[in-house]
Amino acid sequence: MVALTSLSPGPPRPSPSPATPRRRPPAPKPHVYASSRRRGRILRAATAAAATPGADDYHSTIRSLNSRGRHVPRKSLGQNYMLNSKVNEELVAAAGVEEGDVVLEIGPGTGSLTAALLQAGATVFAVEKVIEEDITKFHIRSHFLPFMKEKYHATKKLAKVVSNLPFNVSSEVVKLLLPMGDVFSVVVLMLQDETAVRLADASIQIPEYRPINVFVNFYSKPEYKFRVDRENFFPRPKVNGAVISFKLKNAEEYPPVSSPKSFFSMVNSAFMGKRKMLRKSLQHLCSSSEIEAALDNIGLPVTARPSDLILDDFVRLHNHLTKV
């Protein structure tokens, strides 16, 4: 089950006079997008704890978990909560979040990042309880786009994604979001440091080069932002985190291929035999001689392997092979 929440920043409140007892300010009033049950998903308002600024230190994290009937994060979901408010602020800054932005946050957890987004003036659309089988079934176009149309009417304003993701769902979320350049302008995620480095680096002829690198650069312009030491999380993971930004391309900026589905099918097939030469690993598409001719035509050696090709090389190879 996925819980969806839409929150708008509250109006500024005057500072209390010296004679007025200092009271804790109420949480920003949630702007609820919908409140209905549909296909087992619940749309509801967030709790006050999820929008309270400062709810990001160790003790407030424990209180928030206790208020939900849990004493520790769920290790099975890879939950590691942020304890450092400055890191949340830097994450928001990395996305360039400003007054009036709409932000999709995946897995708000205790609400510390949500509070930082609200402080920046954003309206937050939170998707709660992120696990692989749920987030990949969350239909952004059917649930999120109506909200955007309602808020901005006929304008074509793009939203942003800002999230501290469970490390074990990062690849699935990246594959889900990056092709949505018509919905989002930028996707900024907290991932495992090793994963962030791998996604941001499209260098060829290195062991880490994978089909996901071709995918990421097809749909976006990735940039590694900064590392986050594991001491900033609770419970402390065995690895460091890192923030990576993906500036999404629109359809006009995609490499010119006749079919993205056909293109990525070829790329995935090429990497299934990573150490094999392409003239062997792509034999199910056409003959070895035709593959050799295509490689020669685009200026690559006939003995080329997938790790030798950058994105543009794969695009040209695909376009030549689809003409055969």
Steps between C-alpha positions, in 0.01 A plus 500: 500500500626846411396813684496823302516841664499853362637775723524872435722736702313693767484882501771687695413567862595813699760463775352502853545815706718482815185493713350211309584149623698311239299213360587235248362621163242271343609290204428638153147415401503217247345561162334167427489401135241229552345287770368181351575129484596371158655162413623451855685832515409767753523873444516680833640799681838475668538494875624814670830328579571465128496878451665620818830680434792359697366143503832364380718436805539167670241544775229647278554216254447248779187688616361500149560127461342432840194705405451260210530193718859422397813513713758459226499551119407200290826346389321292239408822319850644521375790712772738620370832630689827467610656828672812365278794407783665306519201264127533434546868422787420261286235333224756445754754371644246256157482336468878487168483685340841538170668583213360296669176391314169514717216628437127494666342804530121510506347846462800737575283805504719813440814293833677551562552128133590452543779756806635315309499171209687659741752650628567148145585392417184306175307485591141583327196352622214717489132407536300819607146582740440216590146421591363160169333424303812599691787340524322166121463504441864587355663187643851503316610188159398635549620860746789483418671169136574596634677810736709285220591258275599789768719657636663185199467267613533138866589568778254420697541822723203579533352848813375675588180683700518823542189711713314751448152358541161664821375342339177382252661258720759333536336157127435467414860590758640257358289216148612591566875521764592242279450191252755644652820366149618415408488872821583689787739429746348746530191719727530805554187706694385802648164405777270610828676419628218280177502300504879458859493374418222253193676363675834460808355327447396138865414439541208264736204539456482877348201686214713639373599154151352462180538295371730776770753405370507143145532633585786738678702233230433241233662719696746717817688586626350827721685749653368821438769763653400834568208731315449829686309771315204646517657849218732389248212475303298754554214519854545371541308171818321401556737207498875439224679315525758224276748322468481123306730270342399169400789275230341287493538123178560311405278209656735245838456673502119495750337266338432160395135505199353326387322815638538855368152580692348210808706586519391865426142403812510282708665776391242759577216260845644434585507871370149567823386339709785637831337416380381163548696183183664372510296180432197721271638773265665246476204261134454585435837331693443179800317362856554619599645164218756517602600853863533391393717206294724730788537746740587219249749360490695829875495541537225760715186479317184400630342824326763719343395830210679676737671745665673203186690397369829638131595471540659155677187372213279614252737335684492167545122516129449571399728214727315260383157609130590478555592133649159423 
